JSON list of C-alpha atoms in Angstrom, two decimals:
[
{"chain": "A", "resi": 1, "resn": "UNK", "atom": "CA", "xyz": [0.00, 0.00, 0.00]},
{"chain": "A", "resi": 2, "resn": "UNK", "atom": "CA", "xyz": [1.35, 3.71, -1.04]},
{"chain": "A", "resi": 3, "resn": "UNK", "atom": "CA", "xyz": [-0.01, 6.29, 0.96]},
{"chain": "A", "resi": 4, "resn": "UNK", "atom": "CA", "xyz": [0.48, 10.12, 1.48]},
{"chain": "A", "resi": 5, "resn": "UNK", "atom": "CA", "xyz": [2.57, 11.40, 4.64]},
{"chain": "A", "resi": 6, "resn": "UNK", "atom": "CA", "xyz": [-0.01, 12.73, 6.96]},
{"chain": "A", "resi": 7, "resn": "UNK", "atom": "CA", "xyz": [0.44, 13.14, 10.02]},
{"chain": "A", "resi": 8, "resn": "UNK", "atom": "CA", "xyz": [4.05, 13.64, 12.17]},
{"chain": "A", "resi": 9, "resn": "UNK", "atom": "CA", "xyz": [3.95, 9.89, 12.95]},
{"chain": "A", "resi": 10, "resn": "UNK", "atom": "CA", "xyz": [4.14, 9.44, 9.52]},
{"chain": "A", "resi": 11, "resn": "UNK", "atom": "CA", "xyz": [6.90, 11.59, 8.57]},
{"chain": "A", "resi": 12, "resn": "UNK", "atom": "CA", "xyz": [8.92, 9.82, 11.59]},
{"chain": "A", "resi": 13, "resn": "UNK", "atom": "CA", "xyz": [8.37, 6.50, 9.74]},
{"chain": "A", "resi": 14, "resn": "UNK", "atom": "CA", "xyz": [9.83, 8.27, 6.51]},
{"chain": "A", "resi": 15, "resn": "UNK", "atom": "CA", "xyz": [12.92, 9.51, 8.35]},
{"chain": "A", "resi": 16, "resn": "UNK", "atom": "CA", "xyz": [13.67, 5.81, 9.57]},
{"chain": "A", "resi": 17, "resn": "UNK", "atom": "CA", "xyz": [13.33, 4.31, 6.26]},
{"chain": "A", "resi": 18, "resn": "UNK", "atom": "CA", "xyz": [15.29, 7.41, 4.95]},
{"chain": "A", "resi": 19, "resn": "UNK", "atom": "CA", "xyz": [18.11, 6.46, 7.69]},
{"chain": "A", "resi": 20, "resn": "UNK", "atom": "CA", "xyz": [17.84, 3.01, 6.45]},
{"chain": "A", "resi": 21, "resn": "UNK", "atom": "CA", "xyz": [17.71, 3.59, 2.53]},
{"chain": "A", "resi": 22, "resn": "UNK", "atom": "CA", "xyz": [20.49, 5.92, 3.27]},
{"chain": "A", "resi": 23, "resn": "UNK", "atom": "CA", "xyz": [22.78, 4.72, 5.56]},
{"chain": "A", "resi": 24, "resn": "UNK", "atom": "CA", "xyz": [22.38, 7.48, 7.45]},
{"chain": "A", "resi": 25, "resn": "UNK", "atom": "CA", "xyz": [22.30, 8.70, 10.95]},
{"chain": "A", "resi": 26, "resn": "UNK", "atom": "CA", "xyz": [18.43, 9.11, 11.88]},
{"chain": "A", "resi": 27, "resn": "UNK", "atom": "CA", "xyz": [18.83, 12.32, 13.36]},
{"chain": "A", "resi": 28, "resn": "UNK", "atom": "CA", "xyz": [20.13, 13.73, 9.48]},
{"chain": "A", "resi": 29, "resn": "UNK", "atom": "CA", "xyz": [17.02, 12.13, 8.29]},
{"chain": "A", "resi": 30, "resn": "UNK", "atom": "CA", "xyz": [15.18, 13.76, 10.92]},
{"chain": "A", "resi": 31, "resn": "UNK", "atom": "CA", "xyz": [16.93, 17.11, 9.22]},
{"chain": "A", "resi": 32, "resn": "UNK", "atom": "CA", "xyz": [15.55, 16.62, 6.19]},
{"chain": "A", "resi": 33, "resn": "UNK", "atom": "CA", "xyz": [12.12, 16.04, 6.85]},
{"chain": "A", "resi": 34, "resn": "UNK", "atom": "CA", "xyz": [11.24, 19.04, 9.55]},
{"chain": "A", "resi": 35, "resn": "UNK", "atom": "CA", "xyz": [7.24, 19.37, 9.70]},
{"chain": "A", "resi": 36, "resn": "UNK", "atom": "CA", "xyz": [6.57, 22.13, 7.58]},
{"chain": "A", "resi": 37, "resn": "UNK", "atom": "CA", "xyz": [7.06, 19.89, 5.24]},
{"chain": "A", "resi": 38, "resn": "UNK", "atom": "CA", "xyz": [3.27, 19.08, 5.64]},
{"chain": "A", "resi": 39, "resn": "UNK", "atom": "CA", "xyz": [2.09, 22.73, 5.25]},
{"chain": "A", "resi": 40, "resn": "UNK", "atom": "CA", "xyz": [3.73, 22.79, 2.08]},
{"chain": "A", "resi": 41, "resn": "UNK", "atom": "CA", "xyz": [1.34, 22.18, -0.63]},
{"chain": "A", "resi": 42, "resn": "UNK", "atom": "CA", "xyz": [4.64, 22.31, -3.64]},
{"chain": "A", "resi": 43, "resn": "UNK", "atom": "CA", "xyz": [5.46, 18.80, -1.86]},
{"chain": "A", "resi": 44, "resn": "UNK", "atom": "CA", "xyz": [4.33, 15.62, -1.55]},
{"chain": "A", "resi": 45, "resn": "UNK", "atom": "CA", "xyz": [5.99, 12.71, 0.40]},
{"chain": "A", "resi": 46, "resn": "UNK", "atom": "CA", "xyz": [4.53, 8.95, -0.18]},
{"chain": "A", "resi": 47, "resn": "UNK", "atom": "CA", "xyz": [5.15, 6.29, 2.07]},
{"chain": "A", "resi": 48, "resn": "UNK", "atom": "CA", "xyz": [5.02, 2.32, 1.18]},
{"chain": "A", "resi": 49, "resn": "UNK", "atom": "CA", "xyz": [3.34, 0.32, 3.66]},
{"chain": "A", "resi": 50, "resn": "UNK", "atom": "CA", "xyz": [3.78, -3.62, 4.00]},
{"chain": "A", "resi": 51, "resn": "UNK", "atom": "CA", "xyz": [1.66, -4.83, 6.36]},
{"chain": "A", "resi": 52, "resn": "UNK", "atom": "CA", "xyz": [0.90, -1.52, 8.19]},
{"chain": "A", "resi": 53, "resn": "UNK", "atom": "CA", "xyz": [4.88, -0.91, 8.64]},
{"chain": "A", "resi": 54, "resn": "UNK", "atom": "CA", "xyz": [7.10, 1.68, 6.75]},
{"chain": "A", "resi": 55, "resn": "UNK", "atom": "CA", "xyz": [8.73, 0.46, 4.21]},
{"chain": "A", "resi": 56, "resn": "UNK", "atom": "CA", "xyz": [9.43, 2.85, 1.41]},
{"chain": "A", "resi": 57, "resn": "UNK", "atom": "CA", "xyz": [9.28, 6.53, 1.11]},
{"chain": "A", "resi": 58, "resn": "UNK", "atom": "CA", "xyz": [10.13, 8.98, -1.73]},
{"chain": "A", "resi": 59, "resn": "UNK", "atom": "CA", "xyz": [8.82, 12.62, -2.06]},
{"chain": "A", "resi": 60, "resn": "UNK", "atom": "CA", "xyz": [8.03, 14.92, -4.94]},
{"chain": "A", "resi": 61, "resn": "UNK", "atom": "CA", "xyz": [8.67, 18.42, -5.05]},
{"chain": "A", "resi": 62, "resn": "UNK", "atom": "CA", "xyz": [6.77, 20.56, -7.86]},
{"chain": "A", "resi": 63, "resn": "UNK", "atom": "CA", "xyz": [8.04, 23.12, -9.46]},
{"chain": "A", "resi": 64, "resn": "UNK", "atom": "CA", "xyz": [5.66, 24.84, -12.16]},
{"chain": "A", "resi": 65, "resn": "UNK", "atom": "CA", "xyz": [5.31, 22.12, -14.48]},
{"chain": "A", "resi": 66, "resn": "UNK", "atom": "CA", "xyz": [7.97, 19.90, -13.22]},
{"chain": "A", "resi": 67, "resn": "UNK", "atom": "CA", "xyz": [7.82, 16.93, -10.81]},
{"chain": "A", "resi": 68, "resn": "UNK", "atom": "CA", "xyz": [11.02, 16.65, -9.27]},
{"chain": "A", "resi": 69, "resn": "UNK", "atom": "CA", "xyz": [11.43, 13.03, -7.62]},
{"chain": "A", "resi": 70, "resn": "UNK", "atom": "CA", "xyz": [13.61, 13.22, -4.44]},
{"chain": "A", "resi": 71, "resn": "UNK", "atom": "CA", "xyz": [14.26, 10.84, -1.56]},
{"chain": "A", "resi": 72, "resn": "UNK", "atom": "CA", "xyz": [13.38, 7.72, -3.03]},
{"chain": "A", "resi": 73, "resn": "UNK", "atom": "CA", "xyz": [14.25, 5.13, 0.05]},
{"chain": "A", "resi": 74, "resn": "UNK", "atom": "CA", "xyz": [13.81, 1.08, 0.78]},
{"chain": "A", "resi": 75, "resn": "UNK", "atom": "CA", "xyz": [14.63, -0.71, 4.11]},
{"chain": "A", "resi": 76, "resn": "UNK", "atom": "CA", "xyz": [17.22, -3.03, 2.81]},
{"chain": "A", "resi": 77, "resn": "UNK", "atom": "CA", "xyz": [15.07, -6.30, 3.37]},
{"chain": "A", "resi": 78, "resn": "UNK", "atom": "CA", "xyz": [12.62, -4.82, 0.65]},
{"chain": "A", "resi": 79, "resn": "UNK", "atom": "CA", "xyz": [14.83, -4.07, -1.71]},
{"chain": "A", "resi": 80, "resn": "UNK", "atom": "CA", "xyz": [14.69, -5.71, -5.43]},
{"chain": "A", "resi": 81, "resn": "UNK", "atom": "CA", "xyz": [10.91, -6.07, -5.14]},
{"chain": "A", "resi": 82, "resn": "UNK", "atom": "CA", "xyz": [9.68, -2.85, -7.64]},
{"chain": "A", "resi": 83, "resn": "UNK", "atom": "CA", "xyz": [9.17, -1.13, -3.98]},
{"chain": "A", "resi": 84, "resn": "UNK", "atom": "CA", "xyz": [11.25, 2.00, -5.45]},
{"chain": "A", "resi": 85, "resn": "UNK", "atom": "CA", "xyz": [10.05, 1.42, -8.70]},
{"chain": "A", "resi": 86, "resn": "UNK", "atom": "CA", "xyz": [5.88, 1.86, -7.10]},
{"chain": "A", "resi": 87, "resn": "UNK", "atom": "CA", "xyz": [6.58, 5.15, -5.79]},
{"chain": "A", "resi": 88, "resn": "UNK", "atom": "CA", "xyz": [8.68, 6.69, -8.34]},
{"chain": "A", "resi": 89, "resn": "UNK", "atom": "CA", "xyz": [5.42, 5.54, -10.56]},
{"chain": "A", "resi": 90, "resn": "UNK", "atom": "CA", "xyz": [2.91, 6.93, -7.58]},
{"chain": "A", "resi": 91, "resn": "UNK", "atom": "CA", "xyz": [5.10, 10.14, -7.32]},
{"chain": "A", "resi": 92, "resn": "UNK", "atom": "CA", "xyz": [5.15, 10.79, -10.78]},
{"chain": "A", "resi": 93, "resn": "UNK", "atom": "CA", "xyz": [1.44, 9.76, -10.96]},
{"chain": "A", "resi": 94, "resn": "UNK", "atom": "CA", "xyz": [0.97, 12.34, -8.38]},
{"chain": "A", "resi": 95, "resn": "UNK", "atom": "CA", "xyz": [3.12, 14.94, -10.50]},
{"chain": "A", "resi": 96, "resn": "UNK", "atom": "CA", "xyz": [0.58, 14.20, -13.41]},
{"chain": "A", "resi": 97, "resn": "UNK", "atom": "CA", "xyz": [-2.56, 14.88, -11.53]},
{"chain": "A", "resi": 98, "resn": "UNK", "atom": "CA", "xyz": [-0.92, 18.32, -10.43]},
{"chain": "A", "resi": 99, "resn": "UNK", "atom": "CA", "xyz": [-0.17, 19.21, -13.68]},
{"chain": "A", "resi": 100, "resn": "UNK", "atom": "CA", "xyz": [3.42, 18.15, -14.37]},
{"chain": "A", "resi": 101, "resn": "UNK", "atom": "CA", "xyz": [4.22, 17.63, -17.17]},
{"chain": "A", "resi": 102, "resn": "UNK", "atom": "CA", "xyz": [8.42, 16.71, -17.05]},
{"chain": "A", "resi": 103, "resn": "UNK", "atom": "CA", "xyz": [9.58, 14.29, -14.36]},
{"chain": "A", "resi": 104, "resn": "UNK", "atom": "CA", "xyz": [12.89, 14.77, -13.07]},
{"chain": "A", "resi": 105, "resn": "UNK", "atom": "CA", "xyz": [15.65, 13.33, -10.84]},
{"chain": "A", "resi": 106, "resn": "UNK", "atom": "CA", "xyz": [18.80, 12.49, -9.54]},
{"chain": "A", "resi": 107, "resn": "UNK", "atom": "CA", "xyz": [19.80, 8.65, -8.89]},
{"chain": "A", "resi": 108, "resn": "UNK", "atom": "CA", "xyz": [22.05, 6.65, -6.95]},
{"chain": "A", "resi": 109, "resn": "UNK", "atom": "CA", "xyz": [23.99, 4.25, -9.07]},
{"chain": "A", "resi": 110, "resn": "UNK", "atom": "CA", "xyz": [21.73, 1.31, -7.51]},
{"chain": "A", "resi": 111, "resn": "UNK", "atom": "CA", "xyz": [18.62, 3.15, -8.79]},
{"chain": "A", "resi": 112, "resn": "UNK", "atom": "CA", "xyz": [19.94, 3.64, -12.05]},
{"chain": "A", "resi": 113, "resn": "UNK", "atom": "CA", "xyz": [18.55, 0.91, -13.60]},
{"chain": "A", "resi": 114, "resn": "UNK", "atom": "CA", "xyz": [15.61, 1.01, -12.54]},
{"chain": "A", "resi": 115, "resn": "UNK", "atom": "CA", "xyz": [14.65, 4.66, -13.64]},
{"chain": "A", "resi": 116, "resn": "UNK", "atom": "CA", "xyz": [16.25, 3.19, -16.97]},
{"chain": "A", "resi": 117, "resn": "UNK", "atom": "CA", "xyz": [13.15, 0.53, -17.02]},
{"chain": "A", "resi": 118, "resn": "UNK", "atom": "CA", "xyz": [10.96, 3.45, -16.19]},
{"chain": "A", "resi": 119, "resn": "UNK", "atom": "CA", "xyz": [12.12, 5.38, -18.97]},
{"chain": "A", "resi": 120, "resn": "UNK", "atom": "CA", "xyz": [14.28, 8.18, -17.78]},
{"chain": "A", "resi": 121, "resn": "UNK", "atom": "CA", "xyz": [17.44, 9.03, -19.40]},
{"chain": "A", "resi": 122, "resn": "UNK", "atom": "CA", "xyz": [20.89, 9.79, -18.20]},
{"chain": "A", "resi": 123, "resn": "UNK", "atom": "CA", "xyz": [21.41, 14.06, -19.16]},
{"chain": "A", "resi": 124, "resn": "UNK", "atom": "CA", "xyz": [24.27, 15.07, -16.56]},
{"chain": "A", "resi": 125, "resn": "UNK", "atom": "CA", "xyz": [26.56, 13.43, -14.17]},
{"chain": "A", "resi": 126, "resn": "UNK", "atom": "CA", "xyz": [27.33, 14.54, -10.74]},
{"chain": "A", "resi": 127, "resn": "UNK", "atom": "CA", "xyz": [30.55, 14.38, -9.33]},
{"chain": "A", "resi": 128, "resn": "UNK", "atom": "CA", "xyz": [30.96, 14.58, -5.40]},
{"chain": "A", "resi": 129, "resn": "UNK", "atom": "CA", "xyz": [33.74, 15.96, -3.89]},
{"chain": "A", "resi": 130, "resn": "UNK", "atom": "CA", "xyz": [35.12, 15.61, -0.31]},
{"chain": "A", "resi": 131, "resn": "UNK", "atom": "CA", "xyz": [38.11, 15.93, 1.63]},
{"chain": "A", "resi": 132, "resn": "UNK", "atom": "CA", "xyz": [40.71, 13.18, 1.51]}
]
């Protein structure tokens, strides 16, 4: 089951699957998901449910007519079962029924392929730097 992030409760279970997805710290995924996020009608975060537990997340954040896919997240036990893939497709579903017409993001090199499946092409590269 895909749902919308609702409630506070909610947005807690996305910052644990965020930690999760991420390998990250729970308190940076905490960061990233203040609140206010709720009040803000530009964005939408989705939550996968498996048996009434959190196990995917992604969120989409509109920008005119552009659905930009962000945050995309599975608990590592989940992973390789089109959990990703579901709400990519539910996000961008969502983007559609707000009037997007362009669907954009930025992948991982594990979700690569499967925004390949979905369609999406490679434009740009990233390149991260940090210190040695």
């Amino acid at each position: 089951e895909i749902v919308p992030v609702a409630g506070i409760g909610q947005l807690a279970d996305v910052a644990s699957v965020l930690a999760e997805g991420f390998g990250a710290p729970v308190e940076i995924a905490q960061s990233i998901t203040p609140t206010s996020m709720l009040d803000d009608d530009r964005m939408v975060w989705l939550v996968g449910l498996v048996e009434g537990q959190a196990v995917a997340c992604g969120q989409l954040i509109q920008t005119g007519d552009v659905a930009g896919v962000y945050s995309i997240a599975v608990r590592e036990q989940y992973r390789r079962r089109g959990f990703g893939e579901a709400i990519t497709g539910a996000l961008l579903s969502a983007g559609l029924d707000r009037g997007c017409d362009v669907g954009v993001l930025q992948s991982s090199p594990m979700g690569q392929p499967v925004y390949a499946r979905m369609g999406f092409e490679v434009v740009t590269d990233y390149h991260l730097f940090s210190p040695a």
